[in-house]
Structure formats: C-alpha cells, structure tokens
C-alpha cells in the first residue's frame, strides 16, 4: 500500500529537493529542516551538506574536542558567517527552540564548549548560514514541485549519513518518490 504524501509545511518538516533542483549547487539533492514556518515566512537549515572548515580555537579548541558526535554543516546560502547550533540536548531549554522531538536549535558559547568537551556529548551540528523564504515563497516552491515534504525526526537528522539522507528519505516515502531516489546524479551515466 502506497503511503499518502505528507503535505503540510510546518516546523519540524523535512524539505527534500526534487532531483531537478539546483544542479550542482547547495540545494542539489539537499535535505532541509524547517525550523520556523508562519504567515510571514520560513527559515530552515540544510542538514546533509558537510563542510570542511578550520574553525578558530575560540570556537573549537581541537585539544579539548572529545565529543565524537560533532559535525560542521552548510546551513544555507544566507549569512554564511553566522553559526547556529542544531543538537539533541534538552539541557538548556531557556536558550533553545524545540524543532521536533529530540531536536533543538540554539545554545550559547558555554553550552557549545561543554558539549564539545563531553566524550558522551550531544549530537551537534555547527551550521553555517541558513535558508529563508518570504511570505508565501516556500509554499509556491512546494506547489511548483521543487520540494517534497516529510516529517523530520531525530534519528534521520543525526544518525543517517549525510550522503545517504536524500535517497533514504525518498525511499521511505515510497511509490514514485522511491523511484526518484534511483536517478543517478550524473544523467550521462544513465
């Protein structure tokens, strides 16, 4: 039995890029997590595009990095010099926005330093930049077929490998979406 497509954009929703979107760019085969959605607009983070960055010691002191669950991600094309923390720690509720069960956005420098130094620390993405849409813009992109939507969860965000997430979610959606997951990145290989 084919699953009914998820059709409501809200905080805690995955946006999964149509295979035709942004060939070779940041959104190509991208998976975004919607962190806020309201009549004034939306904002989210790309979660499946790792970044290889050398961060200053004030942010990450490599000698104190004990948490194996830390990753740096390209959060989006807007304000790429701004870092946001996406994690699964509920220890600082006054500093964070709950996105979905077990997924939080925010935290201060002390939280970051403690999370980095903890060998059993939280899953933590340091996201540089974000993605934003004006009022009605994301809905238009969805209706035009640029994005598929699916409910987000902690497991997919932090445990599914970044390079496998796009295809994994489409296969989970089933039906025609699962077929799209098999399209090669380079169509000349088809």
PDB file of C-alpha atoms in Angstrom:
ATOM      1  CA  UNK A   1       0.000   0.000   0.000  1.00  0.00           C
ATOM      2  CA  UNK A   2       1.410   3.373  -1.011  1.00  0.00           C
ATOM      3  CA  UNK A   3       1.760   5.929   1.762  1.00  0.00           C
ATOM      4  CA  UNK A   4      -0.178   9.159   1.486  1.00  0.00           C
ATOM      5  CA  UNK A   5       2.281  12.020   0.817  1.00  0.00           C
ATOM      6  CA  UNK A   6       2.876  14.327   3.732  1.00  0.00           C
ATOM      7  CA  UNK A   7       1.502  17.702   2.669  1.00  0.00           C
ATOM      8  CA  UNK A   8       1.799  20.218   5.483  1.00  0.00           C
ATOM      9  CA  UNK A   9       4.796  22.510   5.832  1.00  0.00           C
ATOM     10  CA  UNK A  10       5.489  23.257   9.482  1.00  0.00           C
ATOM     11  CA  UNK A  11       8.339  23.480  11.959  1.00  0.00           C
ATOM     12  CA  UNK A  12       9.946  20.042  12.128  1.00  0.00           C
ATOM     13  CA  UNK A  13       9.355  19.195   8.458  1.00  0.00           C
ATOM     14  CA  UNK A  14      11.999  17.947   6.049  1.00  0.00           C
ATOM     15  CA  UNK A  15      12.190  19.617   2.644  1.00  0.00           C
ATOM     16  CA  UNK A  16      13.646  17.130   0.195  1.00  0.00           C
ATOM     17  CA  UNK A  17      14.858  18.655  -3.073  1.00  0.00           C
ATOM     18  CA  UNK A  18      13.383  17.426  -6.321  1.00  0.00           C
ATOM     19  CA  UNK A  19      16.233  15.848  -8.365  1.00  0.00           C
ATOM     20  CA  UNK A  20      15.997  18.764 -10.850  1.00  0.00           C
ATOM     21  CA  UNK A  21      16.622  21.471  -8.246  1.00  0.00           C
ATOM     22  CA  UNK A  22      19.886  23.453  -8.293  1.00  0.00           C
ATOM     23  CA  UNK A  23      22.059  21.036 -10.283  1.00  0.00           C
ATOM     24  CA  UNK A  24      25.494  21.154  -8.666  1.00  0.00           C
ATOM     25  CA  UNK A  25      24.525  23.806  -6.115  1.00  0.00           C
ATOM     26  CA  UNK A  26      23.911  23.736  -2.379  1.00  0.00           C
ATOM     27  CA  UNK A  27      20.301  22.592  -2.763  1.00  0.00           C
ATOM     28  CA  UNK A  28      21.104  19.791  -5.225  1.00  0.00           C
ATOM     29  CA  UNK A  29      19.829  16.630  -3.536  1.00  0.00           C
ATOM     30  CA  UNK A  30      19.505  18.718  -0.417  1.00  0.00           C
ATOM     31  CA  UNK A  31      17.552  17.932   2.718  1.00  0.00           C
ATOM     32  CA  UNK A  32      16.474  20.942   4.733  1.00  0.00           C
ATOM     33  CA  UNK A  33      14.964  21.057   8.188  1.00  0.00           C
ATOM     34  CA  UNK A  34      12.256  23.690   8.630  1.00  0.00           C
ATOM     35  CA  UNK A  35      12.976  25.498  11.911  1.00  0.00           C
ATOM     36  CA  UNK A  36      10.191  28.084  11.657  1.00  0.00           C
ATOM     37  CA  UNK A  37       7.197  28.493   9.378  1.00  0.00           C
ATOM     38  CA  UNK A  38       4.465  31.093   9.713  1.00  0.00           C
ATOM     39  CA  UNK A  39       2.471  33.518   7.523  1.00  0.00           C
ATOM     40  CA  UNK A  40       5.437  35.942   7.465  1.00  0.00           C
ATOM     41  CA  UNK A  41       7.866  33.394   6.007  1.00  0.00           C
ATOM     42  CA  UNK A  42      10.039  30.424   6.806  1.00  0.00           C
ATOM     43  CA  UNK A  43      13.569  29.549   7.754  1.00  0.00           C
ATOM     44  CA  UNK A  44      15.461  26.301   7.771  1.00  0.00           C
ATOM     45  CA  UNK A  45      18.841  24.618   7.675  1.00  0.00           C
ATOM     46  CA  UNK A  46      20.390  22.367   5.070  1.00  0.00           C
ATOM     47  CA  UNK A  47      21.427  19.335   7.105  1.00  0.00           C
ATOM     48  CA  UNK A  48      23.052  16.985   4.608  1.00  0.00           C
ATOM     49  CA  UNK A  49      25.916  19.123   3.287  1.00  0.00           C
ATOM     50  CA  UNK A  50      29.040  18.706   5.470  1.00  0.00           C
ATOM     51  CA  UNK A  51      31.628  21.490   5.431  1.00  0.00           C
ATOM     52  CA  UNK A  52      35.348  21.028   5.845  1.00  0.00           C
ATOM     53  CA  UNK A  53      36.308  24.151   7.786  1.00  0.00           C
ATOM     54  CA  UNK A  54      39.140  25.057  10.088  1.00  0.00           C
ATOM     55  CA  UNK A  55      37.485  26.886  13.000  1.00  0.00           C
ATOM     56  CA  UNK A  56      39.290  29.322  15.284  1.00  0.00           C
ATOM     57  CA  UNK A  57      40.385  27.953  18.682  1.00  0.00           C
ATOM     58  CA  UNK A  58      37.934  30.311  20.449  1.00  0.00           C
ATOM     59  CA  UNK A  59      35.116  28.211  18.964  1.00  0.00           C
ATOM     60  CA  UNK A  60      36.697  24.767  18.827  1.00  0.00           C
ATOM     61  CA  UNK A  61      39.920  24.021  20.616  1.00  0.00           C
ATOM     62  CA  UNK A  62      40.972  20.780  18.944  1.00  0.00           C
ATOM     63  CA  UNK A  63      42.813  19.738  22.105  1.00  0.00           C
ATOM     64  CA  UNK A  64      39.535  19.862  24.047  1.00  0.00           C
ATOM     65  CA  UNK A  65      37.346  18.245  21.361  1.00  0.00           C
ATOM     66  CA  UNK A  66      36.273  14.974  22.945  1.00  0.00           C
ATOM     67  CA  UNK A  67      32.749  14.655  21.520  1.00  0.00           C
ATOM     68  CA  UNK A  68      32.724  12.319  18.506  1.00  0.00           C
ATOM     69  CA  UNK A  69      29.197  13.481  17.562  1.00  0.00           C
ATOM     70  CA  UNK A  70      30.154  16.925  16.245  1.00  0.00           C
ATOM     71  CA  UNK A  71      29.830  17.868  12.580  1.00  0.00           C
ATOM     72  CA  UNK A  72      30.067  21.108  10.609  1.00  0.00           C
ATOM     73  CA  UNK A  73      27.335  21.729   8.015  1.00  0.00           C
ATOM     74  CA  UNK A  74      26.490  24.291   5.350  1.00  0.00           C
ATOM     75  CA  UNK A  75      23.165  25.503   6.737  1.00  0.00           C
ATOM     76  CA  UNK A  76      22.282  27.619   3.737  1.00  0.00           C
ATOM     77  CA  UNK A  77      23.311  30.462   1.464  1.00  0.00           C
ATOM     78  CA  UNK A  78      22.192  33.315   3.738  1.00  0.00           C
ATOM     79  CA  UNK A  79      24.595  34.822   6.318  1.00  0.00           C
ATOM     80  CA  UNK A  80      27.178  32.073   5.899  1.00  0.00           C
ATOM     81  CA  UNK A  81      29.381  33.678   8.545  1.00  0.00           C
ATOM     82  CA  UNK A  82      26.682  33.049  11.182  1.00  0.00           C
ATOM     83  CA  UNK A  83      26.874  29.775  13.124  1.00  0.00           C
ATOM     84  CA  UNK A  84      23.785  28.059  14.526  1.00  0.00           C
ATOM     85  CA  UNK A  85      23.774  25.019  16.782  1.00  0.00           C
ATOM     86  CA  UNK A  86      21.450  22.137  15.935  1.00  0.00           C
ATOM     87  CA  UNK A  87      21.564  19.381  18.555  1.00  0.00           C
ATOM     88  CA  UNK A  88      19.684  16.794  20.579  1.00  0.00           C
ATOM     89  CA  UNK A  89      20.381  18.179  24.068  1.00  0.00           C
ATOM     90  CA  UNK A  90      17.452  19.334  26.185  1.00  0.00           C
ATOM     91  CA  UNK A  91      19.743  20.707  28.933  1.00  0.00           C
ATOM     92  CA  UNK A  92      19.356  24.414  28.054  1.00  0.00           C
ATOM     93  CA  UNK A  93      15.634  24.889  27.272  1.00  0.00           C
ATOM     94  CA  UNK A  94      15.801  28.627  28.012  1.00  0.00           C
ATOM     95  CA  UNK A  95      18.353  29.017  25.178  1.00  0.00           C
ATOM     96  CA  UNK A  96      16.839  26.725  22.567  1.00  0.00           C
ATOM     97  CA  UNK A  97      13.926  26.337  20.192  1.00  0.00           C
ATOM     98  CA  UNK A  98      12.466  22.825  20.021  1.00  0.00           C
ATOM     99  CA  UNK A  99      12.184  21.874  16.345  1.00  0.00           C
ATOM    100  CA  UNK A 100      10.759  18.350  16.784  1.00  0.00           C
ATOM    101  CA  UNK A 101      11.110  15.586  19.378  1.00  0.00           C
ATOM    102  CA  UNK A 102      14.756  15.445  20.446  1.00  0.00           C
ATOM    103  CA  UNK A 103      15.944  18.218  18.101  1.00  0.00           C
ATOM    104  CA  UNK A 104      16.807  21.725  19.308  1.00  0.00           C
ATOM    105  CA  UNK A 105      18.227  24.885  17.786  1.00  0.00           C
ATOM    106  CA  UNK A 106      20.353  27.255  19.840  1.00  0.00           C
ATOM    107  CA  UNK A 107      22.662  27.439  22.805  1.00  0.00           C
ATOM    108  CA  UNK A 108      25.381  29.799  23.966  1.00  0.00           C
ATOM    109  CA  UNK A 109      29.175  29.542  23.841  1.00  0.00           C
ATOM    110  CA  UNK A 110      29.324  27.844  27.260  1.00  0.00           C
ATOM    111  CA  UNK A 111      26.861  25.166  26.091  1.00  0.00           C
ATOM    112  CA  UNK A 112      28.946  24.673  22.940  1.00  0.00           C
ATOM    113  CA  UNK A 113      32.229  24.361  24.850  1.00  0.00           C
ATOM    114  CA  UNK A 114      30.725  21.866  27.322  1.00  0.00           C
ATOM    115  CA  UNK A 115      29.155  19.801  24.514  1.00  0.00           C
ATOM    116  CA  UNK A 116      32.449  19.695  22.615  1.00  0.00           C
ATOM    117  CA  UNK A 117      34.414  18.576  25.686  1.00  0.00           C
ATOM    118  CA  UNK A 118      31.978  15.787  26.679  1.00  0.00           C
ATOM    119  CA  UNK A 119      33.017  12.351  25.298  1.00  0.00           C
ATOM    120  CA  UNK A 120      29.352  11.267  25.560  1.00  0.00           C
ATOM    121  CA  UNK A 121      28.119  14.649  24.383  1.00  0.00           C
ATOM    122  CA  UNK A 122      25.055  15.511  22.398  1.00  0.00           C
ATOM    123  CA  UNK A 123      24.835  15.111  18.655  1.00  0.00           C
ATOM    124  CA  UNK A 124      25.780  18.578  17.489  1.00  0.00           C
ATOM    125  CA  UNK A 125      25.818  20.270  14.085  1.00  0.00           C
ATOM    126  CA  UNK A 126      27.560  23.604  13.740  1.00  0.00           C
ATOM    127  CA  UNK A 127      25.549  25.046  10.848  1.00  0.00           C
ATOM    128  CA  UNK A 128      26.971  27.988   8.923  1.00  0.00           C
ATOM    129  CA  UNK A 129      24.300  30.023   7.194  1.00  0.00           C
ATOM    130  CA  UNK A 130      20.611  29.351   6.827  1.00  0.00           C
ATOM    131  CA  UNK A 131      17.887  29.299   4.219  1.00  0.00           C
ATOM    132  CA  UNK A 132      14.988  31.720   4.306  1.00  0.00           C
ATOM    133  CA  UNK A 133      11.781  32.380   2.399  1.00  0.00           C
ATOM    134  CA  UNK A 134       9.462  35.372   2.387  1.00  0.00           C
ATOM    135  CA  UNK A 135       5.707  35.130   2.944  1.00  0.00           C
ATOM    136  CA  UNK A 136       4.224  32.506   0.613  1.00  0.00           C
ATOM    137  CA  UNK A 137       7.523  31.845  -1.199  1.00  0.00           C
ATOM    138  CA  UNK A 138       8.115  28.347   0.201  1.00  0.00           C
ATOM    139  CA  UNK A 139       4.511  27.341  -0.484  1.00  0.00           C
ATOM    140  CA  UNK A 140       4.936  28.438  -4.126  1.00  0.00           C
ATOM    141  CA  UNK A 141       8.166  26.449  -4.452  1.00  0.00           C
ATOM    142  CA  UNK A 142       6.417  23.397  -2.976  1.00  0.00           C
ATOM    143  CA  UNK A 143       3.429  23.738  -5.307  1.00  0.00           C
ATOM    144  CA  UNK A 144       5.808  24.172  -8.270  1.00  0.00           C
ATOM    145  CA  UNK A 145       7.345  20.787  -7.382  1.00  0.00           C
ATOM    146  CA  UNK A 146      10.757  21.966  -6.182  1.00  0.00           C
ATOM    147  CA  UNK A 147      10.399  20.273  -2.796  1.00  0.00           C
ATOM    148  CA  UNK A 148       8.885  17.150  -1.315  1.00  0.00           C
ATOM    149  CA  UNK A 149       7.990  17.264   2.358  1.00  0.00           C
ATOM    150  CA  UNK A 150       8.211  14.608   5.045  1.00  0.00           C
ATOM    151  CA  UNK A 151       8.087  14.706   8.863  1.00  0.00           C
ATOM    152  CA  UNK A 152      11.540  15.148  10.385  1.00  0.00           C
ATOM    153  CA  UNK A 153      12.874  13.072  13.247  1.00  0.00           C
ATOM    154  CA  UNK A 154      15.964  12.954  15.419  1.00  0.00           C
ATOM    155  CA  UNK A 155      17.171   9.639  14.028  1.00  0.00           C
ATOM    156  CA  UNK A 156      17.294  10.817  10.407  1.00  0.00           C
ATOM    157  CA  UNK A 157      18.880  14.135  11.353  1.00  0.00           C
ATOM    158  CA  UNK A 158      21.689  12.757  13.486  1.00  0.00           C
ATOM    159  CA  UNK A 159      22.104   9.068  12.576  1.00  0.00           C
ATOM    160  CA  UNK A 160      21.513   8.731   8.821  1.00  0.00           C
ATOM    161  CA  UNK A 161      24.782   9.540   6.979  1.00  0.00           C
ATOM    162  CA  UNK A 162      24.611  12.919   5.213  1.00  0.00           C
ATOM    163  CA  UNK A 163      25.424  11.464   1.796  1.00  0.00           C
ATOM    164  CA  UNK A 164      22.650   8.854   2.130  1.00  0.00           C
ATOM    165  CA  UNK A 165      19.889  11.009   3.670  1.00  0.00           C
ATOM    166  CA  UNK A 166      18.311  12.350   0.461  1.00  0.00           C
ATOM    167  CA  UNK A 167      17.866   8.905  -1.117  1.00  0.00           C
ATOM    168  CA  UNK A 168      16.910   7.245   2.156  1.00  0.00           C
ATOM    169  CA  UNK A 169      14.044   9.674   2.776  1.00  0.00           C
ATOM    170  CA  UNK A 170      12.697   9.314  -0.772  1.00  0.00           C
ATOM    171  CA  UNK A 171      12.749   5.508  -0.459  1.00  0.00           C
ATOM    172  CA  UNK A 172      10.969   5.787   2.894  1.00  0.00           C
ATOM    173  CA  UNK A 173       8.270   7.905   1.237  1.00  0.00           C
ATOM    174  CA  UNK A 174       7.688   5.042  -1.210  1.00  0.00           C
ATOM    175  CA  UNK A 175       5.963   4.948  -4.594  1.00  0.00           C
ATOM    176  CA  UNK A 176       7.166   7.442  -7.203  1.00  0.00           C
ATOM    177  CA  UNK A 177       9.467   9.073  -4.611  1.00  0.00           C
ATOM    178  CA  UNK A 178      11.393   5.821  -4.179  1.00  0.00           C
ATOM    179  CA  UNK A 179      11.849   5.684  -7.959  1.00  0.00           C
ATOM    180  CA  UNK A 180      13.295   9.225  -7.952  1.00  0.00           C
ATOM    181  CA  UNK A 181      15.917   8.147  -5.406  1.00  0.00           C
ATOM    182  CA  UNK A 182      17.464   5.888  -8.049  1.00  0.00           C
ATOM    183  CA  UNK A 183      18.119   8.633 -10.621  1.00  0.00           C
ATOM    184  CA  UNK A 184      21.898   8.956 -10.994  1.00  0.00           C
ATOM    185  CA  UNK A 185      23.461  12.304 -10.091  1.00  0.00           C
ATOM    186  CA  UNK A 186      25.132  12.421 -13.491  1.00  0.00           C
ATOM    187  CA  UNK A 187      22.410  11.720 -16.063  1.00  0.00           C
ATOM    188  CA  UNK A 188      25.030  10.928 -18.709  1.00  0.00           C
ATOM    189  CA  UNK A 189      25.595   7.674 -16.771  1.00  0.00           C
ATOM    190  CA  UNK A 190      22.005   6.630 -17.439  1.00  0.00           C
TER     191      UNK A 190
END
